[in-house]
């Protein structure tokens, strides 16, 4: 079955510390993977997608097909990074069903 | 604001009543998704439209739920005979391509008493 797992519900780090938000997926093919972010009182929005291999707001994510992971990383956390982060998978065949993980709340402490 | 809009933003209803939500996607987006989100969970896929055609429905979408997208523009999601378990945030999103980002609306929060 297709699944996205985010094992941490809450991750607290101090400002300036490195951040890694974990995402593992289960999919038989080669999916499209995304990270979405929801800041307080704002709507869900795209942070980055693996096909563009870009860095947004200092965040990067590398797709590891061997480990079926797509962890989100940032070397130095900032207070404004505090938000809810969701990993998402878009299948590339057979279904249009987009699958989201349960999310990780990141708190960056001063 | 040219983003995705949803109305109403909040809806409180009594069990057994029918409710209808509306989503206006970004005008050039031909793909439209509905999701349900409950506390502590990520968005759960409900249904997908490409233009006016409903191409996929989740098994979560019981026969009390129906969605339409007439003329491939706005979409409505109706829940008949609401139950307390239907209380959730209902999200709408639109996109040009499933490989590209989805643009989300602010959601409609439904509370069933």
PDB file of N, CA, C and O in Angstrom, chain B residues 29-85:
ATOM      1  N   UNK B  29      -6.338  26.601 -13.566  1.00  0.00           N
ATOM      2  CA  UNK B  29      -6.036  25.246 -13.111  1.00  0.00           C
ATOM      3  C   UNK B  29      -7.161  24.293 -13.493  1.00  0.00           C
ATOM      4  O   UNK B  29      -8.311  24.482 -13.109  1.00  0.00           O
ATOM      5  N   UNK B  30      -6.813  23.231 -14.211  1.00  0.00           N
ATOM      6  CA  UNK B  30      -7.844  22.283 -14.613  1.00  0.00           C
ATOM      7  C   UNK B  30      -7.986  21.121 -13.627  1.00  0.00           C
ATOM      8  O   UNK B  30      -8.904  20.317 -13.737  1.00  0.00           O
ATOM      9  N   UNK B  31      -7.084  21.023 -12.662  1.00  0.00           N
ATOM     10  CA  UNK B  31      -7.132  19.903 -11.709  1.00  0.00           C
ATOM     11  C   UNK B  31      -7.551  20.416 -10.339  1.00  0.00           C
ATOM     12  O   UNK B  31      -7.038  21.436  -9.872  1.00  0.00           O
ATOM     13  N   UNK B  32      -8.465  19.697  -9.723  1.00  0.00           N
ATOM     14  CA  UNK B  32      -9.007  20.134  -8.437  1.00  0.00           C
ATOM     15  C   UNK B  32      -9.130  18.932  -7.518  1.00  0.00           C
ATOM     16  O   UNK B  32      -9.571  17.855  -7.924  1.00  0.00           O
ATOM     17  N   UNK B  33      -8.708  19.121  -6.278  1.00  0.00           N
ATOM     18  CA  UNK B  33      -8.702  18.057  -5.272  1.00  0.00           C
ATOM     19  C   UNK B  33      -9.498  18.516  -4.048  1.00  0.00           C
ATOM     20  O   UNK B  33      -9.448  19.685  -3.660  1.00  0.00           O
ATOM     21  N   UNK B  34     -10.147  17.561  -3.406  1.00  0.00           N
ATOM     22  CA  UNK B  34     -10.747  17.782  -2.088  1.00  0.00           C
ATOM     23  C   UNK B  34     -10.047  16.851  -1.095  1.00  0.00           C
ATOM     24  O   UNK B  34      -9.773  15.681  -1.400  1.00  0.00           O
ATOM     25  N   UNK B  35      -9.796  17.398   0.091  1.00  0.00           N
ATOM     26  CA  UNK B  35      -9.179  16.644   1.177  1.00  0.00           C
ATOM     27  C   UNK B  35      -9.971  16.872   2.456  1.00  0.00           C
ATOM     28  O   UNK B  35     -10.648  17.887   2.624  1.00  0.00           O
ATOM     29  N   UNK B  36      -9.810  15.935   3.394  1.00  0.00           N
ATOM     30  CA  UNK B  36     -10.339  16.122   4.737  1.00  0.00           C
ATOM     31  C   UNK B  36      -9.163  16.006   5.707  1.00  0.00           C
ATOM     32  O   UNK B  36      -8.298  15.133   5.553  1.00  0.00           O
ATOM     33  N   UNK B  37      -9.163  16.892   6.678  1.00  0.00           N
ATOM     34  CA  UNK B  37      -8.095  16.869   7.669  1.00  0.00           C
ATOM     35  C   UNK B  37      -8.673  16.915   9.065  1.00  0.00           C
ATOM     36  O   UNK B  37      -9.435  17.828   9.400  1.00  0.00           O
ATOM     37  N   UNK B  38      -8.326  15.934   9.864  1.00  0.00           N
ATOM     38  CA  UNK B  38      -8.740  15.915  11.268  1.00  0.00           C
ATOM     39  C   UNK B  38      -7.528  16.189  12.147  1.00  0.00           C
ATOM     40  O   UNK B  38      -6.385  16.135  11.694  1.00  0.00           O
ATOM     41  N   UNK B  39      -7.799  16.464  13.415  1.00  0.00           N
ATOM     42  CA  UNK B  39      -6.744  16.876  14.335  1.00  0.00           C
ATOM     43  C   UNK B  39      -5.632  15.839  14.418  1.00  0.00           C
ATOM     44  O   UNK B  39      -5.886  14.653  14.602  1.00  0.00           O
ATOM     45  N   UNK B  40      -4.410  16.293  14.222  1.00  0.00           N
ATOM     46  CA  UNK B  40      -3.268  15.397  14.351  1.00  0.00           C
ATOM     47  C   UNK B  40      -2.972  14.566  13.121  1.00  0.00           C
ATOM     48  O   UNK B  40      -2.072  13.717  13.141  1.00  0.00           O
ATOM     49  N   UNK B  41      -3.729  14.806  12.069  1.00  0.00           N
ATOM     50  CA  UNK B  41      -3.532  14.057  10.824  1.00  0.00           C
ATOM     51  C   UNK B  41      -3.179  14.991   9.683  1.00  0.00           C
ATOM     52  O   UNK B  41      -3.468  16.176   9.718  1.00  0.00           O
ATOM     53  N   UNK B  42      -2.567  14.408   8.656  1.00  0.00           N
ATOM     54  CA  UNK B  42      -2.358  15.170   7.441  1.00  0.00           C
ATOM     55  C   UNK B  42      -3.619  15.162   6.604  1.00  0.00           C
ATOM     56  O   UNK B  42      -4.577  14.438   6.902  1.00  0.00           O
ATOM     57  N   UNK B  43      -3.652  15.964   5.551  1.00  0.00           N
ATOM     58  CA  UNK B  43      -4.809  15.934   4.655  1.00  0.00           C
ATOM     59  C   UNK B  43      -5.010  14.548   4.060  1.00  0.00           C
ATOM     60  O   UNK B  43      -4.042  13.906   3.638  1.00  0.00           O
ATOM     61  N   UNK B  44      -6.264  14.093   4.044  1.00  0.00           N
ATOM     62  CA  UNK B  44      -6.603  12.797   3.450  1.00  0.00           C
ATOM     63  C   UNK B  44      -7.375  13.045   2.166  1.00  0.00           C
ATOM     64  O   UNK B  44      -8.381  13.753   2.168  1.00  0.00           O
ATOM     65  N   UNK B  45      -6.912  12.441   1.102  1.00  0.00           N
ATOM     66  CA  UNK B  45      -7.512  12.605  -0.215  1.00  0.00           C
ATOM     67  C   UNK B  45      -8.967  12.123  -0.201  1.00  0.00           C
ATOM     68  O   UNK B  45      -9.276  11.040   0.303  1.00  0.00           O
ATOM     69  N   UNK B  46      -9.848  12.954  -0.783  1.00  0.00           N
ATOM     70  CA  UNK B  46     -11.252  12.561  -0.928  1.00  0.00           C
ATOM     71  C   UNK B  46     -11.607  12.308  -2.389  1.00  0.00           C
ATOM     72  O   UNK B  46     -12.157  11.269  -2.733  1.00  0.00           O
ATOM     73  N   UNK B  47     -11.304  13.294  -3.248  1.00  0.00           N
ATOM     74  CA  UNK B  47     -11.691  13.146  -4.635  1.00  0.00           C
ATOM     75  C   UNK B  47     -10.885  14.080  -5.520  1.00  0.00           C
ATOM     76  O   UNK B  47     -10.287  15.046  -5.049  1.00  0.00           O
ATOM     77  N   UNK B  48     -10.883  13.764  -6.818  1.00  0.00           N
ATOM     78  CA  UNK B  48     -10.075  14.501  -7.791  1.00  0.00           C
ATOM     79  C   UNK B  48     -10.888  14.756  -9.050  1.00  0.00           C
ATOM     80  O   UNK B  48     -11.574  13.864  -9.557  1.00  0.00           O
ATOM     81  N   UNK B  49     -10.794  15.987  -9.528  1.00  0.00           N
ATOM     82  CA  UNK B  49     -11.422  16.371 -10.795  1.00  0.00           C
ATOM     83  C   UNK B  49     -10.355  16.822 -11.782  1.00  0.00           C
ATOM     84  O   UNK B  49      -9.426  17.555 -11.425  1.00  0.00           O
ATOM     85  N   UNK B  50     -10.551  16.418 -13.014  1.00  0.00           N
ATOM     86  CA  UNK B  50      -9.786  16.998 -14.108  1.00  0.00           C
ATOM     87  C   UNK B  50     -10.808  17.650 -15.028  1.00  0.00           C
ATOM     88  O   UNK B  50     -11.629  16.966 -15.633  1.00  0.00           O
ATOM     89  N   UNK B  51     -10.754  18.966 -15.086  1.00  0.00           N
ATOM     90  CA  UNK B  51     -11.837  19.737 -15.704  1.00  0.00           C
ATOM     91  C   UNK B  51     -13.142  19.379 -14.989  1.00  0.00           C
ATOM     92  O   UNK B  51     -13.185  19.414 -13.768  1.00  0.00           O
ATOM     93  N   UNK B  52     -14.197  18.987 -15.728  1.00  0.00           N
ATOM     94  CA  UNK B  52     -15.459  18.696 -15.051  1.00  0.00           C
ATOM     95  C   UNK B  52     -15.595  17.225 -14.684  1.00  0.00           C
ATOM     96  O   UNK B  52     -16.558  16.839 -14.010  1.00  0.00           O
ATOM     97  N   UNK B  53     -14.653  16.407 -15.084  1.00  0.00           N
ATOM     98  CA  UNK B  53     -14.746  14.973 -14.841  1.00  0.00           C
ATOM     99  C   UNK B  53     -14.167  14.583 -13.486  1.00  0.00           C
ATOM    100  O   UNK B  53     -13.027  14.922 -13.167  1.00  0.00           O
ATOM    101  N   UNK B  54     -14.969  13.860 -12.712  1.00  0.00           N
ATOM    102  CA  UNK B  54     -14.497  13.327 -11.431  1.00  0.00           C
ATOM    103  C   UNK B  54     -13.796  12.006 -11.724  1.00  0.00           C
ATOM    104  O   UNK B  54     -14.456  10.990 -11.986  1.00  0.00           O
ATOM    105  N   UNK B  55     -12.487  11.996 -11.656  1.00  0.00           N
ATOM    106  CA  UNK B  55     -11.724  10.846 -12.095  1.00  0.00           C
ATOM    107  C   UNK B  55     -11.382   9.851 -10.997  1.00  0.00           C
ATOM    108  O   UNK B  55     -11.034   8.712 -11.282  1.00  0.00           O
ATOM    109  N   UNK B  56     -11.433  10.291  -9.767  1.00  0.00           N
ATOM    110  CA  UNK B  56     -11.112   9.375  -8.679  1.00  0.00           C
ATOM    111  C   UNK B  56     -11.807   9.798  -7.396  1.00  0.00           C
ATOM    112  O   UNK B  56     -11.911  10.985  -7.104  1.00  0.00           O
ATOM    113  N   UNK B  57     -12.287   8.804  -6.663  1.00  0.00           N
ATOM    114  CA  UNK B  57     -12.888   9.025  -5.348  1.00  0.00           C
ATOM    115  C   UNK B  57     -12.254   8.074  -4.354  1.00  0.00           C
ATOM    116  O   UNK B  57     -12.077   6.894  -4.639  1.00  0.00           O
ATOM    117  N   UNK B  58     -11.980   8.576  -3.183  1.00  0.00           N
ATOM    118  CA  UNK B  58     -11.444   7.728  -2.128  1.00  0.00           C
ATOM    119  C   UNK B  58     -12.553   6.867  -1.541  1.00  0.00           C
ATOM    120  O   UNK B  58     -13.729   7.238  -1.552  1.00  0.00           O
ATOM    121  N   UNK B  59     -12.142   5.736  -0.987  1.00  0.00           N
ATOM    122  CA  UNK B  59     -13.116   4.913  -0.271  1.00  0.00           C
ATOM    123  C   UNK B  59     -13.617   5.623   0.980  1.00  0.00           C
ATOM    124  O   UNK B  59     -14.608   5.230   1.578  1.00  0.00           O
ATOM    125  N   UNK B  60     -12.891   6.690   1.399  1.00  0.00           N
ATOM    126  CA  UNK B  60     -13.360   7.504   2.535  1.00  0.00           C
ATOM    127  C   UNK B  60     -14.659   8.203   2.189  1.00  0.00           C
ATOM    128  O   UNK B  60     -15.432   8.578   3.063  1.00  0.00           O
ATOM    129  N   UNK B  61     -14.881   8.405   0.903  1.00  0.00           N
ATOM    130  CA  UNK B  61     -16.044   9.161   0.445  1.00  0.00           C
ATOM    131  C   UNK B  61     -17.250   8.237   0.400  1.00  0.00           C
ATOM    132  O   UNK B  61     -17.503   7.559  -0.594  1.00  0.00           O
ATOM    133  N   UNK B  62     -18.007   8.238   1.504  1.00  0.00           N
ATOM    134  CA  UNK B  62     -19.174   7.358   1.544  1.00  0.00           C
ATOM    135  C   UNK B  62     -20.260   7.899   0.636  1.00  0.00           C
ATOM    136  O   UNK B  62     -20.137   8.986   0.058  1.00  0.00           O
ATOM    137  N   UNK B  63     -21.364   7.157   0.525  1.00  0.00           N
ATOM    138  CA  UNK B  63     -22.434   7.587  -0.361  1.00  0.00           C
ATOM    139  C   UNK B  63     -23.148   8.831   0.160  1.00  0.00           C
ATOM    140  O   UNK B  63     -24.007   9.388  -0.524  1.00  0.00           O
ATOM    141  N   UNK B  64     -22.816   9.278   1.355  1.00  0.00           N
ATOM    142  CA  UNK B  64     -23.394  10.530   1.858  1.00  0.00           C
ATOM    143  C   UNK B  64     -22.657  11.750   1.285  1.00  0.00           C
ATOM    144  O   UNK B  64     -23.131  12.866   1.409  1.00  0.00           O
ATOM    145  N   UNK B  65     -21.495  11.506   0.725  1.00  0.00           N
ATOM    146  CA  UNK B  65     -20.679  12.578   0.172  1.00  0.00           C
ATOM    147  C   UNK B  65     -20.845  12.612  -1.351  1.00  0.00           C
ATOM    148  O   UNK B  65     -20.803  11.563  -2.010  1.00  0.00           O
ATOM    149  N   UNK B  66     -20.980  13.810  -1.879  1.00  0.00           N
ATOM    150  CA  UNK B  66     -20.977  13.950  -3.337  1.00  0.00           C
ATOM    151  C   UNK B  66     -20.275  15.254  -3.700  1.00  0.00           C
ATOM    152  O   UNK B  66     -20.360  16.248  -2.978  1.00  0.00           O
ATOM    153  N   UNK B  67     -19.555  15.204  -4.792  1.00  0.00           N
ATOM    154  CA  UNK B  67     -18.836  16.380  -5.253  1.00  0.00           C
ATOM    155  C   UNK B  67     -19.117  16.585  -6.729  1.00  0.00           C
ATOM    156  O   UNK B  67     -19.317  15.623  -7.479  1.00  0.00           O
ATOM    157  N   UNK B  68     -19.125  17.859  -7.096  1.00  0.00           N
ATOM    158  CA  UNK B  68     -19.361  18.210  -8.498  1.00  0.00           C
ATOM    159  C   UNK B  68     -18.412  19.321  -8.897  1.00  0.00           C
ATOM    160  O   UNK B  68     -17.952  20.100  -8.063  1.00  0.00           O
ATOM    161  N   UNK B  69     -18.199  19.398 -10.191  1.00  0.00           N
ATOM    162  CA  UNK B  69     -17.436  20.520 -10.724  1.00  0.00           C
ATOM    163  C   UNK B  69     -18.032  20.863 -12.098  1.00  0.00           C
ATOM    164  O   UNK B  69     -17.444  20.579 -13.134  1.00  0.00           O
ATOM    165  N   UNK B  70     -19.189  21.487 -12.079  1.00  0.00           N
ATOM    166  CA  UNK B  70     -19.847  21.812 -13.338  1.00  0.00           C
ATOM    167  C   UNK B  70     -19.017  22.793 -14.152  1.00  0.00           C
ATOM    168  O   UNK B  70     -18.438  23.729 -13.603  1.00  0.00           O
ATOM    169  N   UNK B  71     -18.923  22.513 -15.436  1.00  0.00           N
ATOM    170  CA  UNK B  71     -18.197  23.398 -16.357  1.00  0.00           C
ATOM    171  C   UNK B  71     -16.715  23.513 -16.031  1.00  0.00           C
ATOM    172  O   UNK B  71     -16.036  24.408 -16.537  1.00  0.00           O
ATOM    173  N   UNK B  72     -16.220  22.667 -15.174  1.00  0.00           N
ATOM    174  CA  UNK B  72     -14.791  22.667 -14.900  1.00  0.00           C
ATOM    175  C   UNK B  72     -14.271  23.896 -14.195  1.00  0.00           C
ATOM    176  O   UNK B  72     -13.071  24.182 -14.244  1.00  0.00           O
ATOM    177  N   UNK B  73     -15.182  24.612 -13.518  1.00  0.00           N
ATOM    178  CA  UNK B  73     -14.718  25.815 -12.812  1.00  0.00           C
ATOM    179  C   UNK B  73     -14.755  25.554 -11.310  1.00  0.00           C
ATOM    180  O   UNK B  73     -13.973  24.775 -10.805  1.00  0.00           O
ATOM    181  N   UNK B  74     -15.704  26.149 -10.588  1.00  0.00           N
ATOM    182  CA  UNK B  74     -15.803  25.935  -9.157  1.00  0.00           C
ATOM    183  C   UNK B  74     -16.278  24.506  -8.879  1.00  0.00           C
ATOM    184  O   UNK B  74     -16.790  23.809  -9.764  1.00  0.00           O
ATOM    185  N   UNK B  75     -16.107  24.108  -7.639  1.00  0.00           N
ATOM    186  CA  UNK B  75     -16.544  22.769  -7.234  1.00  0.00           C
ATOM    187  C   UNK B  75     -17.340  22.876  -5.939  1.00  0.00           C
ATOM    188  O   UNK B  75     -17.134  23.794  -5.134  1.00  0.00           O
ATOM    189  N   UNK B  76     -18.258  21.947  -5.757  1.00  0.00           N
ATOM    190  CA  UNK B  76     -18.995  21.852  -4.503  1.00  0.00           C
ATOM    191  C   UNK B  76     -18.833  20.458  -3.913  1.00  0.00           C
ATOM    192  O   UNK B  76     -18.721  19.471  -4.647  1.00  0.00           O
ATOM    193  N   UNK B  77     -18.807  20.422  -2.608  1.00  0.00           N
ATOM    194  CA  UNK B  77     -18.768  19.168  -1.862  1.00  0.00           C
ATOM    195  C   UNK B  77     -19.982  19.175  -0.939  1.00  0.00           C
ATOM    196  O   UNK B  77     -20.131  20.081  -0.122  1.00  0.00           O
ATOM    197  N   UNK B  78     -20.854  18.189  -1.093  1.00  0.00           N
ATOM    198  CA  UNK B  78     -22.050  18.111  -0.264  1.00  0.00           C
ATOM    199  C   UNK B  78     -21.956  16.889   0.641  1.00  0.00           C
ATOM    200  O   UNK B  78     -21.539  15.811   0.203  1.00  0.00           O
ATOM    201  N   UNK B  79     -22.330  17.085   1.874  1.00  0.00           N
ATOM    202  CA  UNK B  79     -22.431  15.978   2.821  1.00  0.00           C
ATOM    203  C   UNK B  79     -23.883  15.899   3.263  1.00  0.00           C
ATOM    204  O   UNK B  79     -24.427  16.871   3.800  1.00  0.00           O
ATOM    205  N   UNK B  80     -24.490  14.770   3.033  1.00  0.00           N
ATOM    206  CA  UNK B  80     -25.879  14.574   3.451  1.00  0.00           C
ATOM    207  C   UNK B  80     -25.909  13.836   4.796  1.00  0.00           C
ATOM    208  O   UNK B  80     -25.027  13.037   5.096  1.00  0.00           O
ATOM    209  N   UNK B  81     -26.959  14.132   5.554  1.00  0.00           N
ATOM    210  CA  UNK B  81     -27.174  13.447   6.832  1.00  0.00           C
ATOM    211  C   UNK B  81     -25.881  13.426   7.656  1.00  0.00           C
ATOM    212  O   UNK B  81     -25.358  12.370   8.006  1.00  0.00           O
ATOM    213  N   UNK B  82     -25.384  14.610   7.963  1.00  0.00           N
ATOM    214  CA  UNK B  82     -24.091  14.704   8.636  1.00  0.00           C
ATOM    215  C   UNK B  82     -24.069  13.925   9.944  1.00  0.00           C
ATOM    216  O   UNK B  82     -25.081  13.803  10.659  1.00  0.00           O
ATOM    217  N   UNK B  83     -22.883  13.432  10.243  1.00  0.00           N
ATOM    218  CA  UNK B  83     -22.617  12.698  11.487  1.00  0.00           C
ATOM    219  C   UNK B  83     -21.500  13.421  12.237  1.00  0.00           C
ATOM    220  O   UNK B  83     -20.725  14.163  11.643  1.00  0.00           O
ATOM    221  N   UNK B  84     -21.397  13.155  13.532  1.00  0.00           N
ATOM    222  CA  UNK B  84     -20.369  13.827  14.319  1.00  0.00           C
ATOM    223  C   UNK B  84     -18.971  13.499  13.805  1.00  0.00           C
ATOM    224  O   UNK B  84     -18.066  14.330  13.870  1.00  0.00           O
ATOM    225  N   UNK B  85     -18.813  12.328  13.255  1.00  0.00           N
ATOM    226  CA  UNK B  85     -17.519  11.935  12.700  1.00  0.00           C
ATOM    227  C   UNK B  85     -17.126  12.701  11.451  1.00  0.00           C
ATOM    228  O   UNK B  85     -15.978  12.595  10.993  1.00  0.00           O
TER     229      UNK B  85
END
